[in-house]
Coordinates of C-alpha atoms in Angstrom, one line a residue:
Chain D
M1 CA 0.0 0.0 0.0
T2 CA 1.3 3.4 -0.9
F3 CA 0.5 7.0 0.0
F4 CA -1.1 7.5 -3.5
F5 CA -3.4 4.5 -2.7
I6 CA -4.6 6.3 0.4
I7 CA -5.3 9.4 -1.7
V8 CA -7.3 7.4 -4.3
R9 CA -9.2 5.7 -1.5
G10 CA -10.0 9.1 0.0
L11 CA -11.8 10.0 -3.1
T12 CA -13.6 6.8 -3.7
R13 CA -15.1 6.6 -0.2
R14 CA -17.8 9.0 -1.3
P15 CA -18.3 8.2 -5.0
V16 CA -21.4 10.2 -5.5
R17 CA -20.0 13.4 -4.0
T18 CA -16.7 12.8 -5.9
G19 CA -18.6 12.2 -9.1
L20 CA -20.6 15.4 -8.8
T21 CA -17.5 17.4 -8.0
L22 CA -15.8 15.9 -11.0
L23 CA -18.8 16.9 -13.1
G24 CA -18.5 20.5 -11.9
I25 CA -14.9 20.8 -12.8
S26 CA -15.3 18.9 -16.1
I27 CA -18.1 21.3 -17.2
G28 CA -15.8 24.3 -16.5
I29 CA -12.9 22.7 -18.4
A30 CA -15.2 21.6 -21.3
A31 CA -16.2 25.3 -21.6
V32 CA -12.5 26.3 -21.8
V33 CA -11.9 23.7 -24.5
A34 CA -15.0 24.5 -26.5
L35 CA -15.0 28.3 -26.3
V36 CA -11.3 28.8 -26.6
G37 CA -11.0 26.1 -29.2
I38 CA -13.7 27.8 -31.3
S39 CA -12.2 31.3 -31.0
R40 CA -8.7 30.0 -31.8
G41 CA -10.1 28.1 -34.7
F42 CA -11.8 31.1 -36.1
E43 CA -8.6 33.1 -35.8
K44 CA -6.7 30.4 -37.6
S45 CA -9.2 29.9 -40.3
W46 CA -9.3 33.7 -40.9
E47 CA -5.5 33.7 -41.4
T48 CA -5.9 30.7 -43.7
G49 CA -8.4 32.7 -45.7
L50 CA -6.1 35.6 -46.1
K51 CA -3.2 33.3 -47.0
A52 CA -5.4 31.6 -49.6
R53 CA -6.1 34.9 -51.2
G54 CA -2.4 35.8 -51.1
T55 CA -2.9 38.9 -48.9
D56 CA 0.0 40.3 -47.1
I57 CA -1.6 43.5 -45.5
V58 CA -5.2 44.1 -44.5
V59 CA -6.3 47.7 -44.6
S60 CA -9.6 48.3 -42.7
K61 CA -11.3 50.5 -40.2
M62 CA -12.1 48.3 -37.3
G63 CA -14.7 49.4 -34.8
S64 CA -16.5 47.5 -32.1
S65 CA -18.9 45.8 -34.5
L66 CA -18.1 42.5 -36.1
A67 CA -17.7 43.9 -39.6
P68 CA -15.3 46.8 -40.3
K69 CA -16.6 50.3 -40.9
P70 CA -16.9 51.6 -44.5
F71 CA -14.6 54.3 -45.8
S72 CA -14.1 55.9 -49.3
D73 CA -12.8 53.7 -52.1
A74 CA -10.5 56.5 -53.1
V75 CA -8.1 55.2 -50.4
A76 CA -7.4 52.2 -52.7
A77 CA -5.9 54.4 -55.4
V78 CA -3.6 56.1 -52.9
I79 CA -2.4 52.8 -51.6
L80 CA -1.7 51.4 -55.1
K81 CA 0.9 54.2 -55.7
L82 CA 3.0 53.3 -52.6
P83 CA 6.3 51.4 -53.0
H84 CA 6.3 47.6 -52.6
V85 CA 2.5 47.3 -53.4
A86 CA 2.1 44.7 -56.1
A87 CA -1.7 44.5 -56.2
I88 CA -4.8 45.5 -54.2
S89 CA -8.3 44.1 -53.9
S90 CA -11.0 46.3 -52.5
Q91 CA -13.9 44.7 -50.7
F92 CA -17.1 45.4 -48.9
V93 CA -17.6 42.8 -46.3
E94 CA -20.9 42.5 -44.3
L95 CA -22.4 39.9 -42.0
L96 CA -26.0 39.5 -42.9
S97 CA -29.0 37.2 -42.3
I98 CA -29.6 35.7 -45.7
E99 CA -32.8 33.6 -46.3
S100 CA -32.6 30.6 -43.9
S101 CA -29.1 31.5 -42.6
Q102 CA -29.0 33.6 -39.4
M103 CA -25.6 35.0 -40.2
M104 CA -23.5 34.7 -43.3
M105 CA -20.5 36.6 -44.6
L106 CA -21.2 38.6 -47.7
S107 CA -18.1 39.5 -49.6
G108 CA -18.3 42.1 -52.5
R109 CA -15.0 41.9 -54.3
Q110 CA -13.4 44.4 -56.7
W111 CA -14.2 43.0 -60.1
D112 CA -10.7 42.9 -61.4
G113 CA -9.1 42.3 -57.9
Y114 CA -6.9 39.3 -57.2
A115 CA -9.3 38.1 -54.4
W116 CA -11.4 36.2 -57.0
K117 CA -8.5 34.1 -58.2
N118 CA -8.3 31.7 -55.2
L119 CA -11.9 30.7 -55.7
K120 CA -12.0 27.3 -57.4
L121 CA -15.2 26.4 -59.2
I122 CA -16.9 23.3 -58.1
S123 CA -19.9 23.7 -60.2
G124 CA -21.4 26.4 -62.5
R125 CA -19.4 29.5 -63.5
M126 CA -18.1 32.8 -62.2
P127 CA -20.1 36.0 -62.8
L128 CA -19.7 37.3 -66.4
D129 CA -19.1 40.9 -65.3
A130 CA -19.5 43.3 -62.4
K131 CA -23.0 44.2 -63.5
E132 CA -24.5 40.7 -63.7
Q133 CA -27.0 40.1 -60.9
A134 CA -25.1 37.0 -59.9
V135 CA -23.5 35.5 -56.8
V136 CA -21.2 32.6 -56.2
L137 CA -21.4 30.6 -52.9
G138 CA -18.8 28.9 -51.0
Q139 CA -19.6 25.2 -50.7
T140 CA -20.5 25.4 -47.0
A141 CA -22.7 28.5 -47.6
A142 CA -24.5 26.6 -50.4
D143 CA -25.1 23.6 -48.1
A144 CA -26.4 25.9 -45.3
L145 CA -28.7 27.8 -47.7
K146 CA -29.6 24.6 -49.6
K147 CA -28.8 26.3 -52.9
K148 CA -27.5 24.9 -56.2
V149 CA -26.4 26.6 -59.4
G150 CA -29.4 28.4 -61.0
D151 CA -31.3 29.0 -57.8
P152 CA -32.4 32.5 -56.9
L153 CA -30.9 34.1 -53.7
Q154 CA -32.6 37.0 -51.9
I155 CA -30.1 39.5 -50.4
E156 CA -31.9 42.3 -48.7
A157 CA -34.2 43.7 -51.5
A158 CA -32.2 42.2 -54.4
E159 CA -32.8 38.9 -56.0
L160 CA -29.6 37.4 -57.4
T161 CA -28.9 34.1 -59.2
V162 CA -26.5 31.6 -57.8
V163 CA -24.2 31.0 -60.8
G164 CA -21.5 29.0 -59.2
I165 CA -20.4 27.0 -56.1
V166 CA -16.7 27.5 -55.2
D167 CA -14.0 26.2 -52.9
G168 CA -12.2 29.1 -51.3
G169 CA -9.6 27.0 -49.5
A170 CA -10.6 28.1 -46.0
V171 CA -13.6 27.8 -43.8
V172 CA -14.3 31.6 -43.8
E173 CA -14.2 31.6 -47.6
N174 CA -16.3 28.5 -48.0
G175 CA -18.9 30.0 -45.6
S176 CA -19.3 33.2 -47.7
A177 CA -21.4 34.5 -50.5
V178 CA -19.2 36.3 -53.0
L179 CA -20.4 38.9 -55.5
A180 CA -19.0 41.8 -57.4
L181 CA -18.2 44.9 -55.3
P182 CA -20.4 47.4 -57.2
L183 CA -23.3 45.0 -56.9
L184 CA -23.0 44.7 -53.1
Q185 CA -22.4 48.5 -52.7
E186 CA -25.7 49.1 -54.5
I187 CA -27.6 46.5 -52.4
M188 CA -26.2 48.0 -49.2
G189 CA -26.6 51.6 -50.4
E190 CA -22.9 52.2 -49.9
Q191 CA -21.8 53.4 -53.4
G192 CA -18.2 54.4 -53.5
R193 CA -17.6 52.9 -50.1
I194 CA -15.5 49.9 -49.1
N195 CA -14.4 48.5 -45.7
V196 CA -11.4 46.2 -46.5
I197 CA -8.5 46.5 -48.8
D198 CA -6.4 43.4 -49.3
V199 CA -2.8 44.4 -50.3
R200 CA -0.3 42.1 -51.9
V201 CA 3.3 43.2 -51.8
T202 CA 6.0 42.7 -54.4
P203 CA 8.1 39.5 -54.0
G204 CA 11.2 40.0 -51.9
T205 CA 9.7 42.6 -49.6
S206 CA 11.3 42.2 -46.2
E207 CA 9.4 42.2 -42.9
A208 CA 10.8 45.6 -42.1
E209 CA 9.6 47.0 -45.4
L210 CA 6.2 45.4 -44.9
K211 CA 6.0 47.2 -41.5
Q212 CA 7.2 50.4 -43.1
L213 CA 4.5 50.1 -45.8
C214 CA 1.8 49.7 -43.1
T215 CA 3.0 52.9 -41.5
E216 CA 3.0 54.7 -44.9
I217 CA -0.5 53.5 -45.6
V218 CA -1.8 54.9 -42.3
R219 CA 0.1 58.2 -43.0
S220 CA -1.5 58.4 -46.5
A221 CA -5.0 57.5 -45.2
P222 CA -5.2 58.4 -41.5
D223 CA -8.8 57.1 -41.3
V224 CA -7.7 53.4 -41.6
T225 CA -5.5 50.9 -40.0
A226 CA -3.0 48.7 -41.9
L227 CA -1.8 45.5 -40.4
A228 CA 0.2 42.5 -41.6
A229 CA -2.2 39.7 -42.4
G230 CA -1.3 37.6 -39.3
D231 CA -1.9 40.5 -36.9
H232 CA -5.1 41.7 -38.4
L233 CA -7.6 39.6 -36.5
S234 CA -5.8 39.6 -33.2
N235 CA -5.7 43.4 -33.3
S236 CA -9.4 43.6 -34.1
Q237 CA -11.3 45.1 -31.2
S238 CA -14.4 42.9 -31.8
F239 CA -12.4 39.7 -32.1
R240 CA -10.4 40.6 -29.0
M241 CA -13.8 41.1 -27.3
V242 CA -15.0 37.7 -28.5
K243 CA -11.8 36.1 -27.3
A244 CA -12.0 37.8 -23.9
M245 CA -15.6 36.7 -23.6
S246 CA -14.6 33.1 -24.4
W247 CA -12.0 33.1 -21.7
G248 CA -14.2 35.0 -19.3
T249 CA -17.1 32.6 -19.7
S250 CA -14.8 29.6 -19.4
L251 CA -13.1 31.0 -16.3
L252 CA -16.5 31.7 -14.7
A253 CA -17.3 28.0 -15.3
V254 CA -13.9 27.0 -13.9
L255 CA -14.6 29.2 -10.8
V256 CA -17.8 27.1 -10.2
G257 CA -15.5 24.1 -10.4
V258 CA -13.1 25.7 -7.8
L259 CA -15.9 26.2 -5.4
G260 CA -17.1 22.6 -5.9
V261 CA -13.7 21.2 -5.2
M262 CA -13.2 23.5 -2.2
N263 CA -16.6 22.5 -0.8
T264 CA -15.9 18.8 -1.3
M265 CA -12.4 19.0 0.3
L266 CA -13.7 21.1 3.2
M267 CA -16.4 18.5 3.9
T268 CA -13.9 15.8 3.6
V269 CA -11.6 17.4 6.2
F270 CA -14.5 18.1 8.6
E271 CA -15.9 14.5 8.2
R272 CA -12.5 13.0 8.7
K273 CA -11.5 15.2 11.6
Q274 CA -11.2 12.3 14.0
E275 CA -9.6 10.1 11.4
I276 CA -7.0 12.8 10.8
S277 CA -6.4 13.1 14.5
V278 CA -5.9 9.3 14.7
L279 CA -3.4 9.5 11.8
L280 CA -1.5 12.2 13.8
A281 CA -1.6 10.1 16.9
L282 CA -0.2 7.2 14.9
G283 CA 2.8 9.3 14.0
W284 CA 1.8 11.0 10.7
K285 CA 3.4 14.4 10.3
P286 CA 1.0 17.3 9.9
S287 CA 2.8 18.0 6.6
R288 CA 1.7 14.5 5.3
I289 CA -1.9 15.3 6.2
V290 CA -1.6 18.6 4.3
R291 CA -0.1 16.7 1.3
M292 CA -2.9 14.2 1.5
V293 CA -5.6 16.9 1.2
L294 CA -3.7 18.7 -1.6
W295 CA -3.0 15.5 -3.6
E296 CA -6.7 14.5 -3.3
S297 CA -7.8 17.9 -4.6
A298 CA -5.1 17.9 -7.3
L299 CA -6.3 14.4 -8.4
L300 CA -9.9 15.6 -8.4
G301 CA -8.7 18.5 -10.7
F302 CA -6.8 16.1 -12.9
L303 CA -9.6 13.7 -13.4
G304 CA -12.1 16.6 -13.9
G305 CA -9.7 18.1 -16.4
V306 CA -9.4 14.9 -18.4
A307 CA -13.2 14.4 -18.3
G308 CA -13.7 18.0 -19.3
V309 CA -11.4 17.7 -22.3
I310 CA -13.3 14.6 -23.4
I311 CA -16.7 16.4 -22.9
G312 CA -15.5 19.5 -24.6
V313 CA -14.1 17.8 -27.7
A314 CA -17.2 15.5 -27.9
G315 CA -19.4 18.5 -27.5
I316 CA -17.7 20.4 -30.3
K317 CA -17.8 17.4 -32.6
M318 CA -21.5 17.1 -32.0
L319 CA -22.0 20.8 -32.6
Q320 CA -20.1 20.6 -35.9
K321 CA -22.6 18.0 -37.0
T322 CA -25.7 20.0 -36.2
E323 CA -27.6 21.3 -39.2
A324 CA -27.5 25.0 -38.4
I325 CA -23.7 25.4 -38.2
R326 CA -22.4 22.4 -40.2
G327 CA -19.2 23.5 -41.9
L328 CA -19.0 26.9 -40.2
L329 CA -17.0 25.8 -37.2
E330 CA -13.4 24.8 -37.5
P331 CA -12.2 24.7 -33.9
D332 CA -8.5 24.5 -33.1
L333 CA -8.4 21.7 -30.6
G334 CA -4.6 21.4 -30.7
I335 CA -2.8 19.2 -28.1
G336 CA -1.5 22.5 -26.5
L337 CA -5.0 23.6 -25.7
L338 CA -6.0 20.2 -24.4
L339 CA -2.9 19.9 -22.2
S340 CA -3.2 23.4 -20.9
S341 CA -6.8 22.8 -20.0
I342 CA -5.8 19.8 -17.9
V343 CA -3.0 21.9 -16.3
I344 CA -5.6 24.6 -15.5
A345 CA -7.8 21.9 -13.9
V346 CA -4.9 20.6 -11.7
V347 CA -3.9 24.1 -10.7
V348 CA -7.6 24.7 -9.9
G349 CA -7.6 21.5 -7.8
V350 CA -4.5 22.5 -5.8
L351 CA -5.7 26.1 -5.2
S352 CA -9.1 24.8 -4.1
G353 CA -7.4 22.5 -1.7
L354 CA -5.2 25.1 0.0
Y355 CA -7.8 26.3 2.5
P356 CA -9.1 22.8 3.4
A357 CA -5.4 21.7 3.7
W358 CA -4.7 24.5 6.1
R359 CA -7.8 23.6 8.1
S360 CA -6.5 20.0 8.3
S361 CA -3.2 21.2 9.6
R362 CA -5.0 22.8 12.6
I363 CA -6.5 19.5 13.8
T364 CA -5.0 18.3 17.1
P365 CA -4.0 14.7 17.7
A366 CA -5.6 14.9 21.1
L367 CA -9.0 14.5 19.5
A368 CA -8.1 10.8 18.9
L369 CA -8.6 10.0 22.5
Q370 CA -12.0 11.7 22.6
G371 CA -14.9 9.3 21.7
Chain J
M1 CA 18.5 -1.8 24.2
K2 CA 15.8 -2.5 26.8
N3 CA 17.0 -2.3 30.3
S4 CA 14.7 -2.9 33.3
N5 CA 16.4 -0.1 35.3
T6 CA 16.1 2.5 32.5
C7 CA 13.6 5.3 33.2
V8 CA 11.2 5.6 30.3
Y9 CA 9.0 8.4 31.7
E10 CA 9.6 10.8 34.5
A11 CA 6.9 13.4 35.4
V12 CA 7.5 16.2 37.9
A13 CA 4.8 18.5 39.1
L14 CA 2.8 17.9 36.0
K15 CA -0.2 20.2 35.6
K16 CA -2.8 20.6 32.9
E17 CA -5.3 23.4 33.0
Y18 CA -8.1 24.3 30.5
E19 CA -10.2 27.4 30.1
G20 CA -7.7 29.8 31.7
G21 CA -7.2 27.6 34.8
H22 CA -10.9 27.1 35.6
V23 CA -10.6 23.4 34.8
Q24 CA -7.6 21.6 36.3
A25 CA -7.3 18.2 34.7
L26 CA -3.9 17.5 36.3
R27 CA -2.9 19.1 39.6
G28 CA 0.8 18.4 40.0
V29 CA 1.5 14.8 39.2
D30 CA 4.8 13.1 39.9
F31 CA 5.8 9.6 38.8
R32 CA 8.4 7.5 37.1
I33 CA 7.8 4.5 34.7
D34 CA 10.7 2.2 34.0
E35 CA 11.5 0.1 31.0
G36 CA 9.4 -3.0 30.7
E37 CA 6.9 -2.1 33.3
F38 CA 3.2 -2.7 33.0
V39 CA 1.4 0.2 34.7
S40 CA -2.3 0.8 34.8
I41 CA -3.7 4.2 35.4
V42 CA -7.0 3.8 37.2
G43 CA -9.7 6.1 38.5
S44 CA -13.2 7.2 37.9
S45 CA -14.3 9.2 34.9
G46 CA -12.9 12.8 34.8
C47 CA -10.0 12.0 37.2
G48 CA -7.4 13.0 34.6
K49 CA -6.2 9.6 33.5
T50 CA -6.9 10.2 29.8
T51 CA -5.3 13.7 30.0
L52 CA -2.2 12.0 31.5
L53 CA -2.1 9.5 28.6
Q54 CA -2.3 12.4 26.2
M55 CA 0.8 13.9 27.8
L56 CA 2.6 10.6 27.6
G57 CA 1.7 10.3 23.9
A58 CA 2.8 13.9 23.2
L59 CA -0.7 14.5 21.9
D60 CA -1.0 17.6 24.2
K61 CA 1.3 19.7 26.3
P62 CA 1.2 20.2 30.0
S63 CA 0.6 23.7 31.4
T64 CA 3.4 23.5 33.8
G65 CA 5.9 20.8 35.2
S66 CA 8.2 18.6 33.3
L67 CA 7.7 15.3 31.5
L68 CA 10.8 13.4 30.3
Y69 CA 10.9 10.5 27.9
R70 CA 14.2 8.7 28.3
G71 CA 15.7 11.8 29.7
Q72 CA 14.4 14.1 26.9
S73 CA 11.7 16.6 27.6
L74 CA 8.5 15.8 25.7
L75 CA 7.7 19.5 25.8
E76 CA 10.8 20.5 24.0
M77 CA 10.8 17.7 21.5
N78 CA 11.5 19.0 18.0
D79 CA 9.4 16.4 16.2
P80 CA 6.7 14.9 18.3
S81 CA 5.4 13.1 15.2
A82 CA 8.6 11.1 15.0
Y83 CA 8.3 10.2 18.7
R84 CA 4.7 9.0 18.1
A85 CA 5.6 7.1 15.0
R86 CA 8.7 5.3 16.3
E87 CA 8.7 5.2 20.1
I88 CA 5.2 4.5 21.0
G89 CA 2.1 2.6 19.9
F90 CA -1.4 3.8 20.6
I91 CA -4.4 1.6 21.3
F92 CA -7.8 3.4 21.5
Q93 CA -11.0 2.4 23.2
S94 CA -13.0 2.9 19.9
F95 CA -10.3 1.1 17.9
H96 CA -10.2 3.9 15.3
L97 CA -9.5 1.8 12.3
L98 CA -9.9 3.5 9.0
P99 CA -13.2 2.2 7.7
T100 CA -12.4 2.1 4.0
F101 CA -9.2 0.1 4.4
T102 CA -8.8 -3.6 5.0
A103 CA -7.2 -4.9 8.2
L104 CA -3.9 -5.4 6.3
E105 CA -4.0 -1.9 5.0
N106 CA -4.8 -0.4 8.4
I107 CA -1.7 -1.9 9.9
Q108 CA 0.5 -0.5 7.1
I109 CA -0.8 3.1 7.6
P110 CA 1.7 4.1 10.4
M111 CA 4.5 2.5 8.4
L112 CA 4.2 5.2 5.7
E113 CA 6.3 7.3 8.1
S114 CA 9.1 4.7 8.0
D115 CA 11.6 4.1 5.2
L116 CA 10.4 0.6 4.6
P117 CA 9.6 -0.2 0.9
A118 CA 5.9 -1.1 0.1
S119 CA 6.6 -4.9 -0.2
E120 CA 8.3 -5.0 3.2
R121 CA 5.5 -3.0 4.8
R122 CA 3.0 -5.5 3.5
G123 CA 5.1 -8.4 4.7
R124 CA 5.5 -6.9 8.2
A125 CA 1.8 -6.1 8.4
L126 CA 1.0 -9.8 7.6
T127 CA 3.4 -11.0 10.3
L128 CA 1.7 -8.7 12.8
L129 CA -1.7 -9.8 11.8
R130 CA -0.6 -13.4 12.2
S131 CA 0.8 -12.6 15.7
V132 CA -2.7 -11.4 16.8
G133 CA -4.3 -14.5 15.1
L134 CA -6.1 -12.7 12.3
E135 CA -4.2 -13.6 9.2
H136 CA -7.3 -15.0 7.7
R137 CA -9.1 -11.6 8.1
A138 CA -6.4 -9.7 6.3
Q139 CA -8.6 -8.5 3.4
H140 CA -11.6 -7.7 5.5
C141 CA -12.7 -4.1 6.2
P142 CA -13.4 -3.1 9.8
S143 CA -17.2 -3.3 9.3
K144 CA -16.8 -7.0 8.6
L145 CA -14.8 -7.7 11.8
S146 CA -16.2 -8.2 15.3
G147 CA -15.3 -5.7 18.1
G148 CA -12.6 -8.0 19.5
E149 CA -11.1 -8.6 16.0
R150 CA -11.0 -4.8 15.4
Q151 CA -9.1 -4.3 18.6
R152 CA -6.7 -7.0 17.7
V153 CA -6.1 -5.3 14.4
A154 CA -5.6 -2.0 16.3
I155 CA -3.0 -3.7 18.5
A156 CA -1.2 -5.1 15.5
R157 CA -1.3 -1.5 14.0
S158 CA 0.2 -0.1 17.2
L159 CA 3.1 -2.4 16.8
A160 CA 3.7 -1.5 13.2
N161 CA 6.8 0.6 13.7
G162 CA 8.3 -1.6 16.5
P163 CA 7.6 0.8 19.4
S164 CA 9.1 0.1 22.9
V165 CA 6.1 1.6 24.7
L166 CA 2.4 0.8 24.3
L167 CA -0.2 3.4 25.5
A168 CA -3.7 1.9 25.7
D169 CA -6.8 4.0 26.5
E170 CA -9.5 1.7 27.9
P171 CA -8.7 -1.0 25.3
T172 CA -11.4 -3.3 26.5
G173 CA -14.0 -0.6 27.2
N174 CA -16.1 -1.4 24.1
L175 CA -15.8 -5.1 24.3
D176 CA -17.8 -8.0 25.9
S177 CA -16.1 -9.9 28.8
E178 CA -14.8 -12.7 26.5
N179 CA -13.3 -10.4 24.0
A180 CA -12.0 -8.2 26.8
R181 CA -10.2 -11.2 28.3
I182 CA -8.6 -12.1 24.9
I183 CA -7.4 -8.5 24.3
L184 CA -6.0 -8.3 27.8
D185 CA -4.2 -11.6 27.5
L186 CA -2.8 -10.4 24.2
L187 CA -1.5 -7.2 25.8
V188 CA 0.0 -9.1 28.7
R189 CA 1.7 -11.6 26.3
L190 CA 3.2 -8.7 24.3
H191 CA 4.5 -7.1 27.5
E192 CA 6.0 -10.3 28.7
E193 CA 7.4 -11.7 25.5
Q194 CA 8.7 -8.5 24.0
K195 CA 9.4 -6.8 27.3
M196 CA 7.4 -3.8 26.2
T197 CA 6.5 -1.0 28.5
L198 CA 2.8 -1.0 28.8
V199 CA 0.7 1.9 30.1
L200 CA -2.9 1.1 30.3
V201 CA -5.7 3.5 31.3
T202 CA -8.8 1.8 32.7
H203 CA -11.6 2.3 35.2
D204 CA -12.0 -1.5 35.6
M205 CA -10.2 -2.7 38.7
I206 CA -10.2 -6.3 37.5
I207 CA -8.1 -5.3 34.5
A208 CA -5.9 -3.0 36.6
R209 CA -5.0 -5.9 38.8
K210 CA -3.3 -7.6 35.9
A211 CA -0.7 -4.8 35.8
G212 CA 2.5 -4.9 37.9
R213 CA 1.8 -1.4 39.2
N214 CA -1.2 0.8 39.6
L215 CA -1.4 4.6 39.5
R216 CA -4.7 5.5 41.1
M217 CA -6.0 9.0 40.3
L218 CA -8.5 11.2 41.9
D219 CA -9.3 14.8 40.9
G220 CA -6.2 15.2 38.9
R221 CA -3.8 13.8 41.5
I222 CA -2.2 10.4 41.9
V223 CA -3.5 9.1 45.2
F224 CA -1.9 5.7 45.1
D225 CA 1.2 4.4 43.4
G226 CA 2.1 0.8 44.0
A227 CA 1.4 -2.9 43.4
P228 CA -2.3 -3.7 42.8
T229 CA -4.2 -4.5 45.9
P230 CA -6.2 -7.7 45.9

């Protein structure tokens, strides 16, 4: 028999209580895995989308809303003249409710811009010109809207025809409806306005030159921000808010787990007061009692963490299969996130056990001879 | 090395007060217990005998006076846990076995403070269980054992780390007369065969007469110290 055996037996003596505590921690950890995994996945897929389009710098005017704020399309001409700029692609991006979809990304792209080039046709064709009342759908968007080539698509007051289904090479692209920029500007009543400019730099541009270019863009058009593609989303106020909310919600759930463990361990210490005093009378050092309580709570945290990771991953997988969001979620459930979730759970366990452990250290061995 | 002339405990003017002196559990107690003695501390309920046992086991500290164990002050002992783990074995009236552990596991619990490897701990626990005649009950939890069997397991546990002193608090208090006799015979056998110093607290004069010496207490004082009277 080992010390660890005693710790395990300490937890199994009250299986229902231990089980409920584990459930509490695991829900908290499952929330961490799911919410943080989704937000990380979104960030990653956004980056993949930019990479698929070959964009090096994103120029936008990010506010607190999910979509960037519109600005004059004259900015595009200014940027095009700057050194190291190889090509630009102006866009108007909006998140809208389209027919049966609660929220879909609508991307109006400069007709001759490079952002069309990464779209690979799966079926149908591309719009013939910027004036055609046509739209192409990413394959996920087409699935979500249950549309095929030739079907009509109602966007606000306009009725367009789905002329093609495309693969954009990233979840964000595949979940979008893409149409010509002038067409979307007209639908949205934002003629002459855009809200994103994708910039491609000339080959051989160094990182320092890229940064310098960003500075020059902002100097030339003080109304906008220019960020390297990788930094764009993480600097977005709204995305930072979403990310903070994911962590905030998760940590709140973890806090409930903390209270659960603390409650369980305190009850354990109170219930086992005489048992602890007997162990002290038998020669156990107070430090061993403290270690026993801390190890029990750490083990609770570890088991809750593992269960939470399993629940979180299974929950995400189930969510991905649901009709409403099929194909829109690409969570990043990397080993790093899963391991750090378990580490969080263990730390939570140990922290929750500190007060009960301190209480256990105050128990006097003299109690052993009473009763 | 156990020597019959070696002083194990020496108490001088030992006092224990509670509640700021309003309750005086021990009112100046002097005694000496030598190696290999069987001493019973007797007296009615509340006379201070359990308090005295607490002092001997370093479970509590006296308010004033001195208490030496083999010449070393128990008050100034750096590590009373080590003293409890290695020097003494405790036997309780209510057995105090851990309910979720088997008899064999209960005996190994004090050994976790020793340096013995797990296999040796188990082997030693089995030997001790055999010595109290309960080898066949090794895998039983306390709830499956009779009162007498539980106390025998508790005695085996008290011997886990090879102590030289056994401190027993009413060890037969919760047992019927037949089991009480078995436990007492076992304690006497341990005392005689292993030359252990045995300090036994009891209010039962029949049990007290088995000891070589009685310390009779009344109101926190020793009122008789000598061979048991018939």
